CSV table of C-alpha atoms and ligand atoms in Angstrom, one decimal:
chain,number,residue,atom,x,y,z
A,1,MET,CA,-83.8,-25.4,16.6
A,2,ILE,CA,-84.0,-27.8,13.8
A,3,LEU,CA,-82.8,-31.5,13.5
A,4,VAL,CA,-80.9,-32.3,10.3
A,5,THR,CA,-80.2,-35.9,9.4
A,6,GLY,CA,-77.3,-36.8,7.1
A,7,GLY,CA,-75.7,-33.4,7.8
A,8,ALA,CA,-72.1,-34.7,7.3
A,9,GLY,CA,-72.7,-35.6,3.7
A,10,PHE,CA,-72.4,-33.4,0.7
A,11,ILE,CA,-75.7,-31.5,0.6
A,12,GLY,CA,-76.5,-31.9,4.3
A,13,ALA,CA,-73.2,-30.4,5.4
A,14,ASN,CA,-73.5,-27.5,2.9
A,15,PHE,CA,-77.0,-27.0,4.3
A,16,VAL,CA,-75.8,-27.0,8.0
A,17,LEU,CA,-72.9,-24.6,7.2
A,18,ASP,CA,-75.3,-22.2,5.4
A,19,TRP,CA,-77.8,-22.5,8.1
A,20,LEU,CA,-75.4,-21.6,10.9
A,21,ALA,CA,-74.1,-18.7,8.8
A,22,GLY,CA,-77.5,-17.3,7.9
A,23,SER,CA,-79.6,-17.9,11.0
A,24,THR,CA,-79.4,-17.7,14.8
A,25,GLU,CA,-81.1,-21.0,15.2
A,26,ALA,CA,-79.3,-24.1,16.4
A,27,VAL,CA,-78.9,-27.4,14.5
A,28,VAL,CA,-78.8,-30.9,15.9
A,29,ASN,CA,-77.0,-32.9,13.2
A,30,LEU,CA,-77.7,-36.7,13.3
A,31,ASP,CA,-75.4,-38.7,10.9
A,32,LYS,CA,-74.3,-42.3,10.9
A,33,LEU,CA,-70.9,-41.3,9.3
A,34,THR,CA,-71.0,-43.9,6.6
A,35,TYR,CA,-68.1,-43.7,4.0
A,36,ALA,CA,-70.0,-40.6,2.7
A,37,GLY,CA,-70.2,-38.7,6.0
A,38,ASN,CA,-67.2,-36.4,6.6
A,39,LEU,CA,-66.9,-34.4,9.8
A,40,GLN,CA,-63.9,-32.6,8.2
A,41,THR,CA,-66.4,-30.8,6.1
A,42,LEU,CA,-68.0,-29.5,9.2
A,43,ALA,CA,-64.6,-28.5,10.8
A,44,SER,CA,-65.5,-24.8,10.8
A,45,ALA,CA,-68.6,-25.6,12.9
A,46,SER,CA,-67.0,-27.9,15.4
A,47,ASP,CA,-66.7,-25.1,18.1
A,48,ASN,CA,-70.0,-23.5,17.3
A,49,PRO,CA,-72.3,-24.0,20.3
A,50,ARG,CA,-75.3,-23.9,17.9
A,51,HIS,CA,-74.1,-27.1,16.1
A,52,VAL,CA,-74.7,-30.3,18.0
A,53,PHE,CA,-73.3,-33.3,16.2
A,54,VAL,CA,-74.6,-36.8,17.1
A,55,GLN,CA,-73.3,-39.9,15.4
A,56,GLY,CA,-76.2,-42.3,14.9
A,57,ASP,CA,-78.6,-44.0,12.6
A,58,ILE,CA,-82.0,-42.6,11.4
A,59,GLY,CA,-83.2,-46.1,11.9
A,60,ASP,CA,-82.4,-46.1,15.6
A,61,THR,CA,-85.9,-45.1,16.8
A,62,SER,CA,-85.0,-44.7,20.5
A,63,LEU,CA,-82.1,-42.5,19.7
A,64,VAL,CA,-84.2,-40.3,17.5
A,65,ALA,CA,-87.0,-40.2,20.0
A,66,ARG,CA,-84.5,-39.2,22.7
A,67,LEU,CA,-83.0,-36.4,20.5
A,68,LEU,CA,-86.5,-35.1,19.7
A,69,ALA,CA,-87.6,-35.1,23.4
A,70,GLU,CA,-84.3,-33.4,24.5
A,71,HIS,CA,-84.0,-30.7,21.8
A,72,ARG,CA,-87.6,-30.2,20.8
A,73,PRO,CA,-86.7,-29.1,17.2
A,74,ARG,CA,-89.4,-27.2,15.3
A,75,ALA,CA,-88.5,-29.2,12.2
A,76,VAL,CA,-86.7,-32.3,10.9
A,77,VAL,CA,-84.9,-32.0,7.6
A,78,ASN,CA,-84.1,-35.5,6.3
A,79,PHE,CA,-81.0,-35.7,4.0
A,80,ALA,CA,-79.7,-39.1,5.4
A,81,ALA,CA,-79.6,-41.7,2.6
A,82,GLU,CA,-77.4,-43.9,0.6
A,83,SER,CA,-77.0,-41.7,-2.5
A,84,HIS,CA,-74.8,-43.3,-5.1
A,85,VAL,CA,-76.5,-45.0,-8.0
A,86,ASP,CA,-73.4,-47.2,-9.0
A,87,ARG,CA,-73.1,-48.4,-5.4
A,88,SER,CA,-76.8,-49.3,-5.4
A,89,ILE,CA,-76.3,-51.5,-8.4
A,90,HIS,CA,-73.4,-53.4,-6.7
A,91,GLY,CA,-75.1,-53.6,-3.3
A,92,PRO,CA,-78.7,-52.6,-3.1
A,93,GLU,CA,-79.3,-53.8,0.5
A,94,ASP,CA,-77.9,-50.8,2.3
A,95,PHE,CA,-80.2,-48.6,0.1
A,96,VAL,CA,-83.3,-50.5,1.3
A,97,GLN,CA,-82.0,-50.5,4.8
A,98,THR,CA,-81.4,-46.7,5.1
A,99,ASN,CA,-83.6,-45.2,2.5
A,100,VAL,CA,-86.7,-47.4,3.1
A,101,LEU,CA,-86.5,-48.9,6.5
A,102,GLY,CA,-84.5,-45.9,8.0
A,103,THR,CA,-87.0,-43.4,6.7
A,104,PHE,CA,-89.9,-45.5,8.0
A,105,ARG,CA,-88.3,-45.7,11.5
A,106,LEU,CA,-87.5,-42.0,11.4
A,107,LEU,CA,-91.1,-41.2,10.5
A,108,GLU,CA,-92.4,-43.3,13.3
A,109,ALA,CA,-90.1,-41.7,15.9
A,110,VAL,CA,-91.1,-38.2,14.6
A,111,ARG,CA,-94.8,-39.2,14.6
A,112,GLY,CA,-94.7,-40.4,18.2
A,113,HIS,CA,-93.0,-37.1,19.2
A,114,TRP,CA,-95.2,-34.8,17.2
A,115,ALA,CA,-98.4,-36.5,18.4
A,116,GLY,CA,-97.6,-35.6,22.0
A,117,LEU,CA,-96.7,-31.9,21.4
A,118,PRO,CA,-98.8,-29.1,22.7
A,119,GLU,CA,-101.1,-27.7,20.0
A,120,VAL,CA,-99.0,-24.6,19.1
A,121,GLU,CA,-95.8,-26.6,18.6
A,122,LYS,CA,-97.7,-29.3,16.8
A,123,THR,CA,-99.1,-26.9,14.3
A,124,ALA,CA,-95.7,-25.3,13.7
A,125,PHE,CA,-93.8,-28.6,13.3
A,126,ARG,CA,-92.4,-29.7,9.9
A,127,PHE,CA,-90.9,-32.8,8.5
A,128,LEU,CA,-89.0,-32.0,5.2
A,129,HIS,CA,-87.9,-35.0,3.2
A,130,VAL,CA,-85.1,-34.4,0.7
A,131,SER,CA,-85.5,-36.5,-2.4
A,132,THR,CA,-84.5,-36.8,-6.0
A,133,ASP,CA,-85.7,-36.3,-9.6
A,134,GLU,CA,-84.6,-39.9,-10.3
A,135,VAL,CA,-87.9,-41.2,-8.9
A,136,TYR,CA,-89.6,-40.0,-12.1
A,137,GLY,CA,-87.5,-42.4,-14.3
A,138,THR,CA,-86.0,-41.4,-17.6
A,139,LEU,CA,-86.9,-39.0,-20.4
A,140,SER,CA,-86.4,-39.1,-24.1
A,141,ALA,CA,-84.8,-36.1,-25.8
A,142,THR,CA,-88.2,-34.7,-26.7
A,143,ASP,CA,-90.1,-35.4,-23.5
A,144,ARG,CA,-91.2,-32.5,-21.3
A,145,ALA,CA,-89.2,-31.9,-18.1
A,146,PHE,CA,-90.5,-33.6,-14.9
A,147,THR,CA,-93.3,-31.8,-13.0
A,148,GLU,CA,-94.6,-32.8,-9.6
A,149,THR,CA,-97.5,-34.7,-11.2
A,150,ASN,CA,-95.2,-37.1,-13.3
A,151,ARG,CA,-95.7,-40.8,-12.5
A,152,TYR,CA,-93.1,-42.4,-10.3
A,153,GLU,CA,-91.1,-44.8,-12.6
A,154,PRO,CA,-87.8,-45.4,-10.7
A,155,ASN,CA,-85.2,-47.5,-12.6
A,156,SER,CA,-82.3,-48.1,-10.3
A,157,PRO,CA,-82.2,-49.7,-6.8
A,158,TYR,CA,-81.2,-46.2,-5.5
A,159,SER,CA,-84.2,-44.4,-7.2
A,160,ALA,CA,-86.5,-47.2,-6.2
A,161,SER,CA,-85.5,-46.9,-2.6
A,162,LYS,CA,-85.9,-43.1,-2.7
A,163,ALA,CA,-89.3,-43.5,-4.4
A,164,ALA,CA,-90.4,-45.9,-1.6
A,165,SER,CA,-89.3,-43.3,1.0
A,166,ASP,CA,-91.2,-40.6,-0.8
A,167,HIS,CA,-94.3,-42.8,-0.7
A,168,LEU,CA,-93.9,-43.4,3.0
A,169,VAL,CA,-93.6,-39.7,3.7
A,170,ARG,CA,-96.7,-39.0,1.7
A,171,ALA,CA,-98.7,-41.8,3.5
A,172,TRP,CA,-97.6,-40.5,6.9
A,173,HIS,CA,-99.2,-37.2,6.0
A,174,HIS,CA,-102.3,-38.7,4.4
A,175,THR,CA,-103.0,-41.2,7.2
A,176,TYR,CA,-101.6,-39.6,10.4
A,177,GLY,CA,-101.6,-36.0,9.4
A,178,LEU,CA,-97.9,-35.6,9.9
A,179,PRO,CA,-96.9,-32.1,8.6
A,180,VAL,CA,-94.6,-33.2,5.8
A,181,LEU,CA,-93.0,-31.5,2.8
A,182,THR,CA,-91.0,-33.2,0.0
A,183,THR,CA,-88.5,-31.8,-2.4
A,184,ASN,CA,-87.3,-33.6,-5.5
A,185,CYS,CA,-84.1,-32.1,-6.8
A,186,SER,CA,-81.9,-32.6,-9.8
A,187,ASN,CA,-78.1,-33.3,-9.8
A,188,ASN,CA,-76.2,-31.1,-7.4
A,189,TYR,CA,-72.6,-30.0,-7.7
A,190,GLY,CA,-70.3,-27.8,-5.6
A,191,PRO,CA,-67.9,-27.8,-2.6
A,192,TYR,CA,-67.5,-31.0,-0.5
A,193,HIS,CA,-68.9,-33.3,-3.2
A,194,PHE,CA,-67.5,-36.8,-2.6
A,195,PRO,CA,-65.2,-37.7,-5.5
A,196,GLU,CA,-67.2,-40.8,-6.5
A,197,LYS,CA,-69.7,-38.6,-8.4
A,198,LEU,CA,-69.2,-37.3,-11.9
A,199,ILE,CA,-68.0,-33.7,-11.4
A,200,PRO,CA,-65.6,-34.2,-8.5
A,201,LEU,CA,-64.3,-37.5,-9.9
A,202,MET,CA,-63.4,-35.8,-13.1
A,203,ILE,CA,-61.6,-32.9,-11.3
A,204,VAL,CA,-59.6,-35.1,-9.0
A,205,ASN,CA,-58.8,-37.7,-11.7
A,206,ALA,CA,-57.7,-35.0,-14.1
A,207,LEU,CA,-55.3,-33.5,-11.6
A,208,ALA,CA,-53.9,-36.9,-10.7
A,209,GLY,CA,-53.2,-37.7,-14.3
A,210,LYS,CA,-55.7,-40.5,-14.3
A,211,SER,CA,-58.3,-41.3,-17.0
A,212,LEU,CA,-61.7,-39.6,-17.1
A,213,PRO,CA,-64.2,-42.5,-17.3
A,214,VAL,CA,-67.2,-41.5,-19.4
A,215,TYR,CA,-70.0,-44.1,-19.3
A,216,GLY,CA,-71.4,-45.3,-22.7
A,217,ASP,CA,-71.6,-42.6,-25.3
A,218,GLY,CA,-71.5,-39.8,-22.8
A,219,MET,CA,-74.7,-38.3,-24.2
A,220,GLN,CA,-76.8,-38.9,-21.1
A,221,VAL,CA,-78.4,-35.7,-19.9
A,222,ARG,CA,-78.5,-34.4,-16.3
A,223,ASP,CA,-79.9,-31.1,-15.0
A,224,TRP,CA,-77.3,-29.5,-12.8
A,225,LEU,CA,-77.9,-27.3,-9.7
A,226,TYR,CA,-75.3,-25.6,-7.6
A,227,VAL,CA,-75.6,-27.1,-4.1
A,228,LYS,CA,-76.1,-23.7,-2.3
A,229,ASP,CA,-79.1,-23.1,-4.5
A,230,HIS,CA,-80.5,-26.5,-3.5
A,231,CYS,CA,-80.0,-25.4,0.2
A,232,SER,CA,-81.8,-22.1,-0.4
A,233,ALA,CA,-84.7,-23.9,-2.0
A,234,ILE,CA,-85.0,-26.3,1.0
A,235,ARG,CA,-85.0,-23.3,3.4
A,236,ARG,CA,-87.7,-21.6,1.3
A,237,VAL,CA,-89.9,-24.8,1.3
A,238,LEU,CA,-89.4,-25.2,5.0
A,239,GLU,CA,-90.4,-21.6,5.5
A,240,ALA,CA,-93.4,-21.4,3.2
A,241,GLY,CA,-94.2,-24.8,1.6
A,242,LYS,CA,-97.8,-26.1,1.7
A,243,LEU,CA,-98.2,-29.2,3.9
A,244,GLY,CA,-98.3,-32.5,2.1
A,245,GLU,CA,-97.0,-30.9,-1.1
A,246,THR,CA,-94.0,-31.8,-3.2
A,247,TYR,CA,-91.7,-29.3,-4.9
A,248,ASN,CA,-89.3,-30.0,-7.8
A,249,VAL,CA,-86.0,-28.2,-7.5
A,250,GLY,CA,-83.7,-27.7,-10.5
A,251,GLY,CA,-81.3,-25.3,-12.1
A,252,TRP,CA,-82.6,-25.3,-15.7
A,253,ASN,CA,-79.2,-26.5,-16.7
A,254,GLU,CA,-79.6,-29.6,-18.8
A,255,LYS,CA,-76.2,-30.9,-20.1
A,256,PRO,CA,-74.9,-34.1,-21.7
A,257,ASN,CA,-72.2,-35.7,-19.5
A,258,ILE,CA,-69.5,-35.3,-22.1
A,259,GLU,CA,-70.1,-31.6,-22.2
A,260,ILE,CA,-69.7,-31.4,-18.4
A,261,VAL,CA,-66.4,-33.3,-18.7
A,262,HIS,CA,-65.1,-31.0,-21.4
A,263,THR,CA,-66.2,-27.9,-19.4
A,264,VAL,CA,-64.2,-29.2,-16.4
A,265,CYS,CA,-61.2,-29.9,-18.6
A,266,ALA,CA,-61.3,-26.5,-20.1
A,267,LEU,CA,-61.5,-24.8,-16.7
A,268,LEU,CA,-58.6,-26.9,-15.4
A,269,ASP,CA,-56.6,-26.0,-18.6
A,270,GLU,CA,-57.1,-22.4,-17.7
A,271,LEU,CA,-56.6,-22.5,-13.9
A,272,LYS,CA,-54.0,-25.3,-13.6
A,273,PRO,CA,-52.6,-26.2,-17.0
A,274,ARG,CA,-50.9,-29.6,-17.4
A,275,ASP,CA,-47.1,-29.5,-17.3
A,276,ASP,CA,-46.9,-30.7,-20.9
A,277,GLY,CA,-49.3,-28.0,-22.1
A,278,LYS,CA,-51.8,-30.5,-23.5
A,279,SER,CA,-55.5,-30.4,-22.5
A,280,TYR,CA,-56.9,-32.5,-19.7
A,281,ALA,CA,-59.4,-33.6,-22.3
A,282,GLN,CA,-56.7,-36.0,-23.6
A,283,GLN,CA,-57.4,-38.1,-20.5
A,284,ILE,CA,-61.1,-38.8,-21.4
A,285,SER,CA,-61.8,-42.5,-21.9
A,286,TYR,CA,-65.1,-44.0,-22.8
A,287,VAL,CA,-66.0,-47.0,-20.6
A,288,THR,CA,-68.8,-49.6,-20.3
A,289,ASP,CA,-72.1,-48.0,-19.6
A,290,ARG,CA,-73.9,-48.1,-16.2
A,291,PRO,CA,-76.5,-50.9,-16.3
A,292,GLY,CA,-80.0,-49.5,-16.7
A,293,HIS,CA,-78.5,-46.0,-17.2
A,294,ASP,CA,-81.3,-43.4,-17.3
A,295,ARG,CA,-80.9,-41.3,-20.5
A,296,ARG,CA,-82.2,-38.0,-19.5
A,297,TYR,CA,-83.4,-36.1,-16.4
A,298,ALA,CA,-84.9,-32.6,-16.6
A,299,ILE,CA,-86.7,-30.7,-13.8
A,300,ASN,CA,-89.5,-28.2,-14.3
A,301,ALA,CA,-89.1,-26.1,-11.2
A,302,ARG,CA,-91.8,-23.6,-12.1
A,303,LYS,CA,-94.1,-24.6,-9.1
A,304,LEU,CA,-91.4,-23.6,-6.6
A,305,GLU,CA,-90.8,-20.3,-8.5
A,306,ARG,CA,-94.5,-19.5,-8.9
A,307,GLU,CA,-95.7,-20.4,-5.5
A,308,LEU,CA,-92.7,-19.7,-3.3
A,309,GLY,CA,-90.7,-17.2,-5.4
A,310,TRP,CA,-87.5,-19.4,-5.4
A,311,LYS,CA,-85.0,-19.2,-8.2
A,312,PRO,CA,-81.4,-20.4,-8.4
A,313,ALA,CA,-78.7,-17.7,-7.9
A,314,GLU,CA,-76.0,-19.4,-9.9
A,315,THR,CA,-75.8,-20.1,-13.6
A,316,PHE,CA,-74.0,-23.3,-14.6
A,317,GLU,CA,-71.1,-21.2,-15.8
A,318,SER,CA,-70.6,-19.4,-12.5
A,319,GLY,CA,-71.3,-22.5,-10.3
A,320,ILE,CA,-68.9,-24.8,-12.2
A,321,ARG,CA,-66.1,-22.2,-12.1
A,322,LYS,CA,-66.6,-21.8,-8.3
A,323,THR,CA,-66.6,-25.6,-7.9
A,324,VAL,CA,-63.3,-26.2,-9.8
A,325,GLU,CA,-61.7,-23.3,-7.9
A,326,TRP,CA,-62.9,-24.8,-4.7
A,327,TYR,CA,-61.3,-28.2,-5.5
A,328,LEU,CA,-58.0,-26.5,-6.5
A,329,ALA,CA,-58.0,-24.6,-3.2
A,330,ASN,CA,-58.9,-27.5,-1.0
A,331,ALA,CA,-56.5,-30.2,-2.1
A,332,GLU,CA,-56.1,-31.4,1.5
A,333,TRP,CA,-59.8,-32.1,1.9
A,334,VAL,CA,-59.6,-34.2,-1.3
A,335,ARG,CA,-56.4,-36.0,-0.1
A,336,ASN,CA,-58.0,-36.9,3.2
A,337,VAL,CA,-61.1,-38.2,1.5
A,338,GLN,CA,-59.0,-40.3,-0.9
A,339,SER,CA,-56.7,-41.7,1.7
A,340,GLY,CA,-59.6,-42.3,4.2
A,341,ALA,CA,-57.9,-40.0,6.7
A,342,TYR,CA,-61.1,-38.0,7.0
A,343,ARG,CA,-62.4,-40.9,9.1
A,344,ASP,CA,-59.8,-40.2,11.7
A,345,TRP,CA,-61.2,-36.8,12.2
A,346,VAL,CA,-64.0,-38.1,14.3
A,347,ASN,CA,-61.6,-39.4,16.9
A,348,LYS,CA,-59.3,-36.4,16.7
A,349,GLN,CA,-62.0,-33.8,17.0
A,350,TYR,CA,-64.6,-35.5,19.1
A,351,GLY,CA,-62.8,-38.3,20.9
A,352,ALA,CA,-63.5,-42.0,20.4
A,353,THR,CA,-67.3,-41.7,20.8
A,354,PRO,CA,-68.7,-38.5,19.4
A,355,ALA,CA,-71.4,-36.9,21.5
B,1,NAD,P1,-74.2,-38.2,0.6
B,1,NAD,O1,-74.1,-39.6,0.3
B,1,NAD,O2,-73.1,-37.2,0.3
B,1,NAD,O3,-74.5,-38.0,2.2
B,1,NAD,C1,-75.4,-38.8,2.9
B,1,NAD,C2,-75.2,-38.6,4.4
B,1,NAD,O4,-76.1,-39.4,5.0
B,1,NAD,C3,-73.8,-39.1,4.8
B,1,NAD,O5,-73.3,-38.1,5.7
B,1,NAD,C4,-74.1,-40.4,5.5
B,1,NAD,O6,-73.1,-40.6,6.6
B,1,NAD,C5,-75.5,-40.1,6.1
B,1,NAD,N1,-76.2,-41.4,6.3
B,1,NAD,C6,-76.3,-42.5,5.5
B,1,NAD,N2,-77.1,-43.4,6.1
B,1,NAD,C7,-77.5,-42.9,7.3
B,1,NAD,C8,-78.3,-43.4,8.3
B,1,NAD,N3,-78.8,-44.7,8.2
B,1,NAD,N4,-78.5,-42.7,9.4
B,1,NAD,C9,-77.9,-41.4,9.5
B,1,NAD,N5,-77.2,-40.9,8.5
B,1,NAD,C10,-76.9,-41.6,7.4
B,1,NAD,O7,-75.6,-37.7,-0.1
B,1,NAD,P2,-76.0,-36.3,-0.7
B,1,NAD,O8,-75.5,-36.2,-2.1
B,1,NAD,O9,-75.5,-35.2,0.3
B,1,NAD,O10,-77.5,-36.4,-0.7
B,1,NAD,C11,-78.3,-36.0,0.4
B,1,NAD,C12,-79.8,-36.3,0.1
B,1,NAD,O11,-80.2,-35.6,-1.0
B,1,NAD,C13,-80.1,-37.8,-0.2
B,1,NAD,O12,-81.3,-38.1,0.4
B,1,NAD,C14,-80.2,-37.8,-1.7
B,1,NAD,O13,-81.1,-38.8,-2.1
B,1,NAD,C15,-80.7,-36.4,-2.0
B,1,NAD,N6,-80.4,-35.9,-3.3
B,1,NAD,C16,-79.1,-35.8,-3.7
B,1,NAD,C17,-78.8,-35.2,-4.9
B,1,NAD,C18,-77.4,-35.1,-5.4
B,1,NAD,O14,-77.1,-34.7,-6.6
B,1,NAD,N7,-76.4,-35.4,-4.6
B,1,NAD,C19,-79.8,-34.7,-5.7
B,1,NAD,C20,-81.1,-34.8,-5.3
B,1,NAD,C21,-81.4,-35.4,-4.1
B,2,DAU,O1,-80.5,-36.7,-10.2
B,2,DAU,C1,-80.2,-36.6,-8.9
B,2,DAU,C2,-79.2,-37.6,-8.5
B,2,DAU,O2,-78.0,-37.2,-9.0
B,2,DAU,C3,-79.2,-37.9,-7.0
B,2,DAU,O3,-80.4,-38.3,-6.5
B,2,DAU,C4,-78.0,-38.9,-6.7
B,2,DAU,O4,-77.9,-39.0,-5.3
B,2,DAU,C5,-76.7,-38.3,-7.2
B,2,DAU,O5,-75.7,-39.3,-7.0
B,2,DAU,C6,-76.9,-38.1,-8.7
B,2,DAU,O6,-77.1,-39.3,-9.5
B,2,DAU,P1,-76.3,-39.6,-10.9
B,2,DAU,O7,-76.3,-41.0,-11.1
B,2,DAU,O8,-77.0,-38.7,-11.9
B,2,DAU,O9,-74.9,-38.9,-10.5
B,2,DAU,P2,-73.4,-39.4,-10.9
B,2,DAU,O10,-72.5,-38.3,-10.5
B,2,DAU,O11,-73.1,-40.7,-10.3
B,2,DAU,O12,-73.5,-39.5,-12.4
B,2,DAU,C7,-73.8,-38.4,-13.2
B,2,DAU,C8,-73.8,-38.9,-14.7
B,2,DAU,O13,-72.5,-39.1,-15.1
B,2,DAU,C9,-74.6,-40.2,-14.9
B,2,DAU,O14,-75.2,-40.1,-16.2
B,2,DAU,C10,-73.5,-41.2,-14.9
B,2,DAU,C11,-72.3,-40.5,-15.5
B,2,DAU,N1,-71.0,-40.9,-15.0
B,2,DAU,C12,-70.8,-41.0,-13.7
B,2,DAU,C13,-69.5,-41.4,-13.1
B,2,DAU,C14,-69.3,-41.4,-11.6
B,2,DAU,C15,-69.9,-41.2,-15.9
B,2,DAU,O15,-70.1,-41.0,-17.1
B,2,DAU,N2,-68.7,-41.5,-15.4
B,2,DAU,C16,-68.5,-41.7,-14.0
B,2,DAU,O16,-67.4,-42.0,-13.7
């Protein structure tokens, strides 16, 4: 079995659901259930005996040690993090707490467990750390896409905290020999994305008749990857990645934000036209820019393709259509997130104190 942290968040939950569907191996899912953790996303796995959900903090060393001793996972996949750049600007402390201190404590618990394993299990064990392209900083329009050898130049409290966590993971390999792998991925989109992030926010605001807030001039570029493709990349790195290596993951889909917003509006115009027949693009409103806003990210994912044979399955066109269709078909999930009702799901489904 494997231990996944942060498996009730956007990418972690997609990973857990895909894992349960595609393998016979069990998953222990450790998640603190912050505002971003949503057990409703995992509702289809709630009766699955191969999914063990545990509410808890990656920084709780004794809990993690107990879970490792009890379940003896062959791998830990660390998704748990504070992930929203805007929140990190308003309140950086939680980011340092979870992304830096939490990762440190998780590494220590894993190291203690791993060191005591019999040789065969010890050799097979993996710690895969899920990170971001934002650690490399920002690019100009003509710069080359980030490779794994780019310097770390994080610019936001979020990316600085992720960079720190990447460095800890690297050091635990170099110093203690912990068998680690790190992935640095570009912007994900797809089902179950919390509507504080660009794409889901635009979809839900458009449908609610609200304005579509575009920061600054809307010409910042992100490199978009459908979440299921990120999950397949992680599975591939877990399976065949070289110990101590980092792998960039991306979809070769660089787009300016304003183009993303227009694409979302055009799909909604087609799939759920406004009552007045006008385009959702009328709701676009330019707002004050994000402080320190990185201008451009672009991932060169050639190493992962060349060494491990991974490629994304979705184009941006196919992935964004699936995403908009998913949000239209899952209005209740969105309503529960917006009303906060998803938080009641823990009690309803698992009782007051989840296992
Ligand atoms: P998310 O915010 O949707 O989910 C994070 C999950 O971690 C939540 O379920 C939350 O409850 C849990 N969590 C937070 N603090 C915790 C703690 N101390 N202990 C245990 N659980 C905790 O994030 P996401 O978008 O799914 O991102 C997952 C990972 O992937 C993060 O490490 C992020 O940095 C990285 N990443 C995200 C993207 C993206 O586009 N979303 C791209 C590249 C990398
Ligand atoms: O690059 C990977 C990163 O992508 C991950 O590490 C982060 O966890 C993830 O949140 C994401 O960060 P971004 O800041 O790029 O994502 P976000 O969806 O917040 O914003 C995408 C772009 O859209 C960014 O340039 C800011 C802009 N934006 C965002 C929001 C929420 C707007 O213009 N308006 C908005 O309302």
